[in-house]
Tab-separated table of C-alpha atoms in Angstrom:
chain	number	residue	atom	x	y	z
A	1	MET	CA	34.695	11.217	2.883
A	2	THR	CA	33.907	14.186	1.785
A	3	THR	CA	34.391	14.227	-2.030
A	4	ASN	CA	36.174	16.973	-3.301
A	5	THR	CA	34.801	19.448	-6.465
A	6	VAL	CA	37.313	18.926	-9.408
A	7	THR	CA	36.068	18.539	-12.873
A	8	THR	CA	35.790	15.874	-14.663
A	9	GLY	CA	34.638	17.476	-17.851
A	10	LYS	CA	34.985	21.234	-19.728
A	11	GLY	CA	32.917	23.221	-21.535
A	12	ARG	CA	34.226	24.608	-25.180
A	13	THR	CA	34.858	27.606	-23.480
A	14	GLY	CA	36.517	25.778	-20.532
A	15	HIS	CA	34.298	26.549	-17.849
A	16	PRO	CA	33.436	23.800	-15.360
A	17	VAL	CA	30.537	21.132	-16.847
A	18	ARG	CA	29.918	18.223	-14.477
A	19	THR	CA	32.457	18.034	-11.129
A	20	ALA	CA	33.236	14.758	-9.498
A	21	ALA	CA	30.861	15.771	-6.807
A	22	PHE	CA	28.143	15.971	-9.264
A	23	SER	CA	29.154	12.822	-10.852
A	24	ASP	CA	28.998	11.101	-8.321
A	25	ILE	CA	24.903	12.461	-6.119
A	26	GLN	CA	23.864	12.141	-10.014
A	27	HIS	CA	25.405	8.554	-9.272
A	28	LEU	CA	23.848	7.871	-5.592
A	29	ALA	CA	20.494	9.608	-7.033
A	30	PHE	CA	20.132	7.294	-9.809
A	31	ARG	CA	20.915	3.517	-7.713
A	32	ALA	CA	19.624	4.949	-4.199
A	33	GLY	CA	16.345	6.279	-5.344
A	34	PHE	CA	14.839	6.929	-8.979
A	35	GLY	CA	17.465	9.768	-9.951
A	36	ALA	CA	16.704	13.801	-9.486
A	37	ASP	CA	16.519	16.910	-10.895
A	38	PRO	CA	19.637	18.442	-11.865
A	39	ALA	CA	19.414	21.566	-9.793
A	40	TRP	CA	19.009	19.414	-6.583
A	41	ILE	CA	22.045	17.406	-7.781
A	42	ALA	CA	24.165	20.476	-7.981
A	43	ALA	CA	23.320	21.935	-4.534
A	44	GLN	CA	23.861	18.418	-3.011
A	45	SER	CA	27.106	18.240	-4.621
A	46	LYS	CA	28.556	21.072	-2.289
A	47	ARG	CA	27.902	18.878	0.792
A	48	PRO	CA	30.187	15.980	2.071
A	49	ARG	CA	28.908	12.229	0.586
A	50	ARG	CA	28.149	10.842	4.047
A	51	GLU	CA	25.329	13.657	4.689
A	52	VAL	CA	23.831	12.851	1.789
A	53	VAL	CA	23.973	9.170	2.122
A	54	GLU	CA	22.569	9.877	5.622
A	55	ASP	CA	19.374	11.907	4.103
A	56	TYR	CA	18.479	9.019	2.036
A	57	PHE	CA	18.252	7.070	4.974
A	58	ARG	CA	16.814	9.916	7.147
A	59	ARG	CA	14.200	10.816	4.743
A	60	SER	CA	13.167	7.119	4.255
A	61	LEU	CA	12.825	6.415	8.023
A	62	ARG	CA	9.147	6.661	7.963
A	63	VAL	CA	7.370	3.815	6.644
A	64	LYS	CA	4.038	4.767	4.452
A	65	PRO	CA	2.136	1.742	3.275
A	66	LEU	CA	-0.488	1.535	0.054
A	67	LEU	CA	-3.921	1.594	1.406
A	68	GLY	CA	-6.070	2.345	-1.449
A	69	ILE	CA	-7.681	-1.385	-1.312
A	70	LYS	CA	-9.813	-2.081	2.009
A	71	ASP	CA	-9.355	-4.863	4.133
A	72	PRO	CA	-12.496	-7.273	2.883
A	73	THR	CA	-13.019	-9.185	5.967
A	74	LYS	CA	-13.517	-4.959	7.735
A	75	GLY	CA	-16.995	-4.906	9.640
A	76	ARG	CA	-17.694	-8.936	9.427
A	77	PRO	CA	-18.366	-10.537	12.791
A	78	ASN	CA	-16.078	-13.682	12.159
A	79	LYS	CA	-14.089	-11.985	9.508
A	80	LYS	CA	-14.302	-14.495	7.276
A	81	VAL	CA	-14.907	-14.304	3.382
A	82	GLY	CA	-17.315	-16.583	1.757
A	83	PHE	CA	-17.201	-18.321	-1.039
A	84	LEU	CA	-19.783	-15.953	-2.539
A	85	LYS	CA	-17.891	-12.868	-1.205
A	86	LEU	CA	-14.353	-14.677	-2.402
A	87	GLY	CA	-15.748	-14.495	-6.056
A	88	VAL	CA	-16.914	-11.163	-6.541
A	89	LEU	CA	-13.126	-10.058	-4.958
A	90	PHE	CA	-11.349	-12.273	-7.668
A	91	ALA	CA	-13.650	-9.823	-10.393
A	92	LYS	CA	-12.690	-6.998	-8.371
A	93	SER	CA	-9.272	-7.882	-8.560
A	94	ARG	CA	-8.245	-6.653	-12.118
A	95	GLY	CA	-9.399	-2.868	-11.233
A	96	GLN	CA	-7.850	-2.833	-7.564
A	97	LEU	CA	-4.393	-3.698	-9.346
A	98	ARG	CA	-4.412	-1.046	-11.918
A	99	LYS	CA	-5.557	1.162	-8.833
A	100	LEU	CA	-2.433	-0.472	-6.527
A	101	ASN	CA	-0.099	-0.240	-9.397
A	102	LEU	CA	-0.445	3.170	-10.275
A	103	SER	CA	-0.060	4.334	-6.812
A	104	TRP	CA	2.781	2.410	-6.063
A	105	LEU	CA	4.251	4.541	-9.004
A	106	ASP	CA	3.045	7.566	-7.434
A	107	LYS	CA	4.743	6.739	-4.107
A	108	MET	CA	8.405	6.012	-6.180
A	109	ALA	CA	7.974	9.487	-7.510
A	110	GLU	CA	7.879	11.353	-4.272
A	111	ASP	CA	10.536	12.789	-2.905
A	112	GLU	CA	10.069	11.274	0.252
A	113	GLY	CA	11.342	7.869	0.852
A	114	GLN	CA	13.159	7.334	-2.183
A	115	LEU	CA	15.569	4.299	-0.798
A	116	ARG	CA	12.441	2.755	0.710
A	117	GLU	CA	10.715	2.481	-2.378
A	118	LYS	CA	13.494	1.565	-4.669
A	119	MET	CA	14.531	-1.246	-1.862
A	120	THR	CA	11.023	-2.253	-2.050
A	121	LEU	CA	11.063	-2.587	-6.000
A	122	PHE	CA	14.196	-4.733	-5.067
A	123	TRP	CA	12.392	-6.915	-2.325
A	124	HIS	CA	9.460	-6.811	-4.946
A	125	ASP	CA	11.735	-8.706	-7.634
A	126	HIS	CA	13.267	-10.957	-5.172
A	127	PHE	CA	10.327	-12.194	-3.419
A	128	ALA	CA	8.473	-12.518	-6.575
A	129	THR	CA	5.129	-13.328	-6.476
A	130	HIS	CA	1.765	-12.750	-7.864
A	131	THR	CA	-1.905	-13.651	-7.171
A	132	PRO	CA	-5.433	-12.347	-8.455
A	133	LEU	CA	-6.194	-11.210	-5.118
A	134	ALA	CA	-5.424	-8.055	-4.962
A	135	PHE	CA	-5.542	-7.288	-1.316
A	136	LEU	CA	-2.906	-9.969	-0.271
A	137	MET	CA	-0.601	-8.478	-3.048
A	138	GLN	CA	-1.094	-4.805	-1.137
A	139	VAL	CA	-0.475	-6.750	1.857
A	140	GLN	CA	2.732	-8.110	0.713
A	141	ASN	CA	4.295	-4.726	-0.244
A	142	ASN	CA	3.423	-3.478	2.786
A	143	THR	CA	5.327	-5.945	4.074
A	144	LEU	CA	8.392	-5.669	1.579
A	145	ARG	CA	8.163	-2.074	2.548
A	146	GLN	CA	7.761	-2.272	6.143
A	147	HIS	CA	11.299	-4.571	6.340
A	148	ALA	CA	13.149	-2.636	2.863
A	149	LEU	CA	15.959	-1.110	5.324
A	150	GLY	CA	15.487	-3.396	8.164
A	151	ASN	CA	15.930	-6.859	9.642
A	152	PHE	CA	16.616	-9.639	7.192
A	153	ARG	CA	16.206	-12.251	8.837
A	154	GLU	CA	12.824	-11.022	10.195
A	155	MET	CA	11.768	-9.793	6.787
A	156	VAL	CA	12.237	-14.048	5.549
A	157	HIS	CA	10.224	-14.640	8.570
A	158	ALA	CA	7.358	-12.153	7.898
A	159	ILE	CA	7.397	-13.398	4.153
A	160	SER	CA	7.243	-16.865	4.562
A	161	LYS	CA	4.141	-16.502	6.432
A	162	ASP	CA	3.131	-14.099	3.906
A	163	PRO	CA	-0.833	-15.127	2.438
A	164	ALA	CA	0.043	-14.404	-1.232
A	165	MET	CA	3.521	-16.158	-1.044
A	166	LEU	CA	2.060	-19.280	0.731
A	167	ILE	CA	-0.711	-19.022	-2.578
A	168	TYR	CA	1.548	-18.637	-4.977
A	169	LEU	CA	3.910	-21.401	-4.283
A	170	ASN	CA	1.171	-23.968	-3.430
A	171	ASN	CA	1.927	-24.193	-0.138
A	172	GLN	CA	-1.667	-24.335	0.578
A	173	GLN	CA	-1.398	-28.040	-0.616
A	174	ASN	CA	1.501	-28.799	1.783
A	175	LYS	CA	0.162	-31.398	4.309
A	176	LYS	CA	1.581	-34.153	6.227
A	177	ASP	CA	0.731	-37.085	4.131
A	178	ALA	CA	1.371	-35.611	0.806
A	179	PRO	CA	4.146	-33.068	1.462
A	180	ASN	CA	4.554	-30.020	-1.721
A	181	GLU	CA	8.028	-29.331	-1.526
A	182	ASN	CA	7.723	-26.226	-4.294
A	183	PHE	CA	7.805	-23.281	-1.150
A	184	ALA	CA	10.411	-25.121	1.144
A	185	ARG	CA	12.898	-25.592	-2.816
A	186	GLU	CA	11.918	-21.441	-3.264
A	187	VAL	CA	12.643	-20.186	0.143
A	188	MET	CA	16.365	-21.585	-0.375
A	189	GLU	CA	17.221	-21.082	-3.758
A	190	LEU	CA	15.476	-17.802	-4.335
A	191	PHE	CA	15.426	-16.136	-1.405
A	192	THR	CA	18.154	-16.961	0.937
A	193	LEU	CA	21.029	-19.608	-0.035
A	194	GLY	CA	20.938	-19.876	-3.963
A	195	GLU	CA	21.537	-22.657	-5.953
A	196	GLY	CA	23.767	-25.470	-5.491
A	197	HIS	CA	23.910	-24.339	-1.439
A	198	TYR	CA	21.284	-27.551	-0.581
A	199	THR	CA	20.227	-31.121	-1.500
A	200	GLU	CA	17.131	-32.611	-2.379
A	201	GLN	CA	17.113	-33.868	1.212
A	202	ASP	CA	17.421	-30.765	2.907
A	203	ILE	CA	14.004	-29.847	0.278
A	204	LYS	CA	11.952	-32.739	2.014
A	205	GLU	CA	12.767	-32.333	5.277
A	206	ALA	CA	12.044	-28.384	5.504
A	207	ALA	CA	8.944	-29.041	3.065
A	208	ARG	CA	7.654	-31.460	6.164
A	209	ALA	CA	8.677	-28.218	8.476
A	210	PHE	CA	6.553	-26.000	6.505
A	211	THR	CA	3.488	-28.576	6.679
A	212	GLY	CA	0.070	-27.158	7.803
A	213	TRP	CA	1.091	-23.355	6.990
A	214	THR	CA	-1.784	-22.301	4.969
A	215	VAL	CA	-3.980	-19.105	4.515
A	216	ASN	CA	-7.410	-18.841	6.312
A	217	ARG	CA	-10.853	-17.237	4.698
A	218	SER	CA	-10.009	-14.286	6.739
A	219	GLY	CA	-6.800	-13.444	4.212
A	220	ARG	CA	-4.581	-14.516	7.008
A	221	PHE	CA	-1.712	-17.163	8.049
A	222	GLU	CA	-2.737	-19.684	9.978
A	223	PHE	CA	-1.140	-22.480	11.231
A	224	LYS	CA	-3.183	-26.438	11.196
A	225	LYS	CA	-1.761	-29.154	13.427
A	226	ASP	CA	-3.987	-31.717	12.066
A	227	GLU	CA	-1.775	-30.768	8.893
A	228	HIS	CA	1.558	-30.744	10.255
A	229	ASP	CA	4.225	-33.047	10.429
A	230	PHE	CA	5.532	-33.250	14.192
A	231	GLY	CA	8.081	-35.769	13.381
A	232	VAL	CA	12.022	-35.702	13.674
A	233	LYS	CA	13.560	-34.401	10.379
A	234	ALA	CA	17.158	-34.219	9.635
A	235	PHE	CA	17.981	-30.513	8.072
A	236	ARG	CA	21.712	-29.459	6.873
A	237	GLY	CA	23.608	-31.485	9.735
A	238	LYS	CA	21.115	-31.094	12.506
A	239	LYS	CA	18.308	-33.441	14.156
A	240	GLY	CA	14.930	-32.189	15.942
A	241	ALA	CA	11.584	-31.787	15.457
A	242	PHE	CA	11.688	-28.406	13.451
A	243	GLU	CA	8.829	-26.245	12.706
A	244	GLY	CA	8.964	-23.947	10.059
A	245	GLU	CA	10.820	-20.925	11.790
A	246	GLU	CA	13.595	-23.100	13.105
A	247	ILE	CA	14.181	-24.331	9.596
A	248	ILE	CA	14.506	-20.127	8.474
A	249	ASP	CA	16.701	-19.891	11.654
A	250	ILE	CA	19.051	-23.183	10.592
A	251	ILE	CA	19.149	-21.424	7.264
A	252	LEU	CA	20.274	-18.079	8.237
A	253	GLU	CA	23.350	-19.582	10.455
A	254	ASP	CA	24.788	-20.199	6.751
A	255	PRO	CA	26.884	-16.878	5.875
A	256	GLN	CA	26.147	-18.566	2.157
A	257	VAL	CA	22.481	-16.434	2.691
A	258	ALA	CA	24.926	-12.887	3.514
A	259	ARG	CA	27.256	-13.600	0.630
A	260	PHE	CA	24.090	-14.340	-2.293
A	261	ILE	CA	22.131	-11.297	-1.228
A	262	ALA	CA	25.206	-9.214	-1.103
A	263	GLY	CA	25.844	-10.564	-4.849
A	264	LYS	CA	21.927	-9.623	-5.877
A	265	ILE	CA	22.382	-5.817	-4.162
A	266	TYR	CA	25.647	-5.858	-6.008
A	267	THR	CA	24.253	-6.674	-9.472
A	268	TYR	CA	21.280	-4.533	-8.820
A	269	PHE	CA	22.807	-1.497	-7.470
A	270	VAL	CA	26.103	-1.637	-9.001
A	271	HIS	CA	27.250	-3.199	-12.132
A	272	PRO	CA	25.964	-6.241	-13.682
A	273	GLU	CA	29.054	-8.133	-13.302
A	274	PRO	CA	29.648	-9.709	-10.068
A	275	HIS	CA	32.869	-8.446	-8.605
A	276	THR	CA	33.920	-11.158	-5.875
A	277	LYS	CA	36.277	-9.398	-3.597
A	278	ARG	CA	33.362	-6.265	-3.148
A	279	ILE	CA	30.826	-9.157	-2.797
A	280	ASP	CA	32.280	-10.252	-0.058
A	281	GLU	CA	32.960	-7.166	1.561
A	282	LEU	CA	29.078	-6.276	1.513
A	283	ALA	CA	28.557	-9.884	2.670
A	284	GLN	CA	30.681	-9.760	5.592
A	285	VAL	CA	29.206	-6.635	6.900
A	286	PHE	CA	25.621	-8.279	6.071
A	287	PHE	CA	26.438	-11.065	8.069
A	288	GLN	CA	28.449	-9.457	10.781
A	289	SER	CA	25.501	-6.959	11.400
A	290	ARG	CA	23.170	-10.179	11.824
A	291	TYR	CA	21.371	-9.148	8.803
A	292	ASP	CA	20.953	-5.532	9.455
A	293	ILE	CA	20.106	-4.047	5.524
A	294	SER	CA	20.627	-0.770	5.750
A	295	ALA	CA	24.026	-1.502	7.204
A	296	MET	CA	24.901	-2.897	4.167
A	297	MET	CA	23.505	-0.068	2.016
A	298	LYS	CA	25.098	2.563	3.928
A	299	HIS	CA	28.172	0.751	3.138
A	300	LEU	CA	27.690	0.409	-0.177
A	301	PHE	CA	26.626	4.096	-0.977
A	302	MET	CA	29.874	4.836	1.370
A	303	ALA	CA	32.097	2.945	-0.740
A	304	ASP	CA	35.105	4.717	-2.814
A	305	TRP	CA	34.542	1.935	-5.405
A	306	PHE	CA	30.971	2.652	-6.055
A	307	TYR	CA	31.132	5.396	-7.248
A	308	GLU	CA	34.443	4.849	-9.875
A	309	SER	CA	33.375	5.759	-13.389
A	310	GLU	CA	33.523	1.873	-14.419
A	311	ASN	CA	30.015	1.690	-12.464
A	312	LYS	CA	28.453	4.968	-13.724
A	313	GLY	CA	25.867	4.265	-16.428
A	314	ALA	CA	26.747	0.613	-16.126
A	315	LEU	CA	22.866	-0.437	-15.927
A	316	ILE	CA	20.205	-0.212	-17.914
A	317	LYS	CA	16.807	0.893	-16.260
A	318	SER	CA	14.321	-1.169	-15.507
A	319	PRO	CA	10.638	-0.136	-17.707
A	320	VAL	CA	9.397	1.178	-13.711
A	321	GLU	CA	13.170	3.062	-13.228
A	322	LEU	CA	12.801	4.765	-16.697
A	323	LEU	CA	9.065	5.667	-16.120
A	324	VAL	CA	9.084	7.037	-12.409
A	325	GLN	CA	12.606	8.684	-13.681
A	326	LEU	CA	10.730	10.894	-16.613
A	327	LYS	CA	7.675	11.498	-13.976
A	328	ARG	CA	10.646	12.676	-11.437
A	329	ILE	CA	12.713	15.254	-13.768
A	330	LEU	CA	9.363	16.085	-15.836
A	331	GLY	CA	7.033	16.899	-13.029
A	332	MET	CA	4.606	14.918	-15.285
A	333	ASP	CA	0.930	14.259	-14.930
A	334	LEU	CA	-0.806	11.839	-17.127
A	335	ARG	CA	-4.170	13.300	-17.675
A	336	ASN	CA	-5.288	9.424	-18.737
A	337	ARG	CA	-2.551	7.798	-15.776
A	338	GLN	CA	-4.136	4.143	-17.300
A	339	LEU	CA	-1.060	4.977	-19.672
A	340	GLN	CA	1.133	4.179	-17.521
A	341	LEU	CA	-0.123	0.921	-16.883
A	342	ALA	CA	0.152	0.303	-20.720
A	343	GLY	CA	3.597	1.806	-20.894
A	344	GLN	CA	4.942	-1.430	-18.139
A	345	ASP	CA	3.575	-3.769	-20.477
A	346	ALA	CA	4.909	-2.825	-23.406
A	347	LEU	CA	8.484	-2.288	-22.105
A	348	GLY	CA	8.267	-5.720	-20.364
A	349	GLN	CA	7.538	-4.689	-16.589
A	350	VAL	CA	3.772	-4.684	-15.331
A	351	LEU	CA	4.224	-3.962	-11.057
A	352	PHE	CA	2.747	-7.396	-9.150
A	353	PHE	CA	2.840	-9.476	-12.351
A	354	PRO	CA	6.514	-11.138	-12.331
A	355	PRO	CA	6.620	-13.352	-15.236
A	356	ASN	CA	7.730	-16.039	-12.618
A	357	VAL	CA	8.971	-16.908	-9.325
A	358	SER	CA	12.714	-15.725	-10.554
A	359	GLY	CA	11.272	-12.402	-10.762
A	360	TRP	CA	12.391	-10.175	-13.881
A	361	PRO	CA	15.018	-10.341	-16.177
A	362	HIS	CA	17.838	-7.681	-15.402
A	363	HIS	CA	19.922	-5.684	-17.846
A	364	THR	CA	20.343	-6.446	-21.167
A	365	GLN	CA	17.749	-8.479	-21.010
A	366	TRP	CA	15.340	-5.436	-20.818
A	367	ILE	CA	16.541	-4.225	-24.173
A	368	ASP	CA	15.673	-5.507	-27.653
A	369	SER	CA	15.217	-3.576	-31.043
A	370	THR	CA	11.496	-3.226	-30.270
A	371	THR	CA	11.690	-2.119	-26.724
A	372	LEU	CA	14.466	0.653	-27.352
A	373	LEU	CA	12.639	1.855	-30.083
A	374	LEU	CA	9.747	2.436	-27.681
A	375	ARG	CA	11.791	3.763	-24.688
A	376	MET	CA	13.540	6.432	-26.658
A	377	ARG	CA	10.019	7.672	-28.522
A	378	ILE	CA	8.368	7.940	-24.537
A	379	PRO	CA	9.819	11.410	-24.142
A	380	LEU	CA	8.567	12.362	-27.590
A	381	MET	CA	5.212	11.354	-26.750
A	382	ILE	CA	4.788	13.178	-23.723
A	383	PHE	CA	6.193	16.139	-25.285
A	384	GLY	CA	3.436	15.873	-27.951
A	385	ILE	CA	6.371	15.750	-31.420
A	386	ASP	CA	5.319	11.956	-31.411
A	387	ASP	CA	1.901	9.932	-31.348
A	388	PHE	CA	0.897	7.324	-28.937
A	389	ASP	CA	0.884	4.245	-30.967
A	390	ILE	CA	1.975	1.546	-28.649
A	391	GLU	CA	0.332	-1.619	-29.343
A	392	VAL	CA	0.165	-3.394	-26.223
A	393	LYS	CA	0.430	-7.389	-26.254
A	394	PRO	CA	0.148	-8.220	-22.539
A	395	GLN	CA	3.344	-10.911	-21.770
A	396	TYR	CA	1.565	-11.989	-18.709
A	397	GLU	CA	-2.268	-12.821	-17.638
A	398	ASP	CA	-4.425	-10.213	-16.548
A	399	THR	CA	-2.326	-7.097	-16.573
A	400	GLY	CA	-4.404	-4.843	-16.183
A	401	ALA	CA	-3.485	-2.576	-19.766
A	402	PRO	CA	-6.441	-0.493	-21.017
A	403	GLU	CA	-8.507	-1.461	-24.370
A	404	LYS	CA	-8.408	1.344	-26.050
A	405	LEU	CA	-5.750	3.792	-26.110
A	406	PRO	CA	-5.863	7.602	-27.189
A	407	ARG	CA	-3.599	8.821	-29.561
A	408	PHE	CA	-2.325	11.546	-27.653
A	409	LEU	CA	-0.723	11.341	-24.120
A	410	GLN	CA	-1.719	14.755	-23.070
A	411	ALA	CA	0.923	14.874	-20.640
A	412	LYS	CA	1.175	17.759	-18.372
A	413	ILE	CA	5.140	18.943	-17.637
A	414	THR	CA	6.239	21.303	-14.707
A	415	TRP	CA	8.885	22.703	-17.023
A	416	GLU	CA	9.806	25.953	-13.981
A	417	PRO	CA	12.321	24.258	-12.024
A	418	LEU	CA	14.371	22.982	-14.908
A	419	LEU	CA	14.156	26.173	-17.335
A	420	LYS	CA	15.103	28.307	-14.401
A	421	HIS	CA	18.458	25.992	-13.460
A	422	PHE	CA	19.313	25.508	-17.179
A	423	ARG	CA	18.580	29.604	-17.737
A	424	ARG	CA	21.558	30.259	-15.562
A	425	GLN	CA	24.068	28.214	-17.862
A	426	PRO	CA	25.866	30.285	-20.346
A	427	LEU	CA	24.228	29.807	-24.021
A	428	ASP	CA	27.770	28.657	-25.291
A	429	GLN	CA	27.504	25.869	-22.747
A	430	LEU	CA	24.003	24.731	-22.702
A	431	VAL	CA	24.028	21.927	-24.363
A	432	GLU	CA	26.681	20.284	-22.367
A	433	SER	CA	25.353	21.255	-18.813
A	434	ILE	CA	22.053	19.412	-19.970
A	435	LEU	CA	23.677	16.424	-21.213
A	436	ALA	CA	25.778	16.561	-17.949
A	437	GLY	CA	22.582	17.234	-15.888
A	438	LEU	CA	20.473	14.623	-17.244
A	439	LEU	CA	23.149	11.564	-18.900
A	440	PRO	CA	25.070	9.336	-16.312
A	441	GLY	CA	28.417	8.494	-17.445
A	442	SER	CA	30.320	9.608	-20.316
A	443	TYR	CA	28.523	12.055	-22.755
A	444	THR	CA	31.209	13.445	-25.131
A	445	HIS	CA	31.037	11.271	-27.702
A	446	ILE	CA	27.236	12.341	-28.859
A	447	ASP	CA	27.546	14.824	-31.382
A	448	GLN	CA	26.254	18.383	-29.514
A	449	GLN	CA	25.776	19.925	-33.492
A	450	VAL	CA	23.306	17.521	-34.192
A	451	LEU	CA	21.428	17.161	-31.337
A	452	LYS	CA	21.165	21.050	-31.482
A	453	ASP	CA	19.856	20.573	-34.740
A	454	PHE	CA	16.583	18.573	-34.200
A	455	CYS	CA	15.564	21.757	-31.679
A	456	ASP	CA	13.888	24.601	-31.326
A	457	GLN	CA	16.202	27.615	-31.661
A	458	SER	CA	13.030	30.279	-31.873
A	459	SER	CA	13.455	31.361	-27.886
A	460	PRO	CA	15.759	30.208	-24.906
A	461	GLU	CA	13.123	28.521	-23.168
A	462	ALA	CA	11.790	26.544	-26.607
A	463	PHE	CA	15.453	25.563	-26.880
A	464	ILE	CA	15.998	24.305	-23.200
A	465	LYS	CA	12.419	22.058	-23.593
A	466	THR	CA	13.051	20.812	-27.037
A	467	LEU	CA	16.646	20.005	-26.106
A	468	VAL	CA	15.329	18.139	-22.440
A	469	ILE	CA	13.288	16.546	-24.661
A	470	ARG	CA	15.722	15.242	-27.048
A	471	THR	CA	18.433	14.330	-24.557
A	472	LEU	CA	15.696	11.942	-22.851
A	473	ALA	CA	15.445	10.093	-25.720
A	474	LEU	CA	18.767	9.177	-26.737
A	475	PRO	CA	19.720	5.912	-26.472
A	476	GLU	CA	22.111	6.788	-23.442
A	477	PHE	CA	19.161	7.609	-21.155
A	478	GLN	CA	18.314	4.256	-20.693
A	479	LEU	CA	21.091	3.819	-18.820
A	480	THR	CA	21.869	4.422	-14.721
């Protein structure tokens, strides 16, 4: 469908400020990626919606893995890591996880692969995992990236043999003489069916099928036959000497899997309140396409209801989304890049450190009186108006946040794209143009005169810069 460029708001002079097409593409940029600068949105709003959506998928076709951490078994004749070497890897992992974190933030801020990285972040939350071996976290992150827009069936099979996942969910201890049910439970409760759509007996039988699934000293999946239960299992109305792979396939026969995933997609990408009819619509596309993630996401981004006003600005940005969007809008480069770790830690979302296997909280749970104030101060810190006086209180073990933090951010901002775009706007319409260009949803309630009074009006350039920063510091910018 092609969106008409009718206006949804007018400046005080009567000139169009934000068109429906601009608002739709802005919304798409927030949800299918990590936002975009207003000039890009304005250019894309002249094109049919389908073309812009297809471009998001086309620009995410290539899978570019994170490769910052070397395989510790490389060059070893038996490809195994000894206990002494394992201790060294544990000691090095803290610094390596910092590096991995920053590398992923950089990748999220790139123009190419916006949708793939957004989906990878979604799956990182869905398949929440932490292990103190950084290389294994890199392996898992690349597995999620590879399957992020592919087939969910293949993704579940891959993640079920992922070394970090097996370690995190204790399947190393799942043996035929002493089954450990943790992994089997989470496969159904958190990854596929959702709570209440399986029985305790299903968990017991599935756990038997996953016995012997372990991780060897090469850091790779290994099936140990002598620890596996080859007996007959009764699972979800079927009987057989099922292996772990067959258990997963039986689970995926249930349309409830599609409904569960579609529900999470809806509340993550559309609106925090579930909408049964629209979730069922997504689930039908997902199930009938045999779990094609791209098919479901294309249907979502092409649906007229996705662009309804009630969905624009309806979600609160996660800390990572906020930091990446600031990087993208401002073309920001920090001399001390470790401060990005401190920001994640202070705001409550450190990549590779989910609080538990259920992942991070969402929407309003991101915000309290402390974090909201900090979120609003970050743009001012970036611009040098406010000191960087964040007191980091780690919420998770070994977050990698620096122990000593500088007083000033010393951020380099690439202003030219924003200045070039906003210089074209009439002066009497500049405030409204910047609000429309940077904020989702409605902004008509904002007192523009008060906002202007806080800006440097010594020159047009100074005014644009300070107005952009003040807009990014508004509570409304926390919405997406």
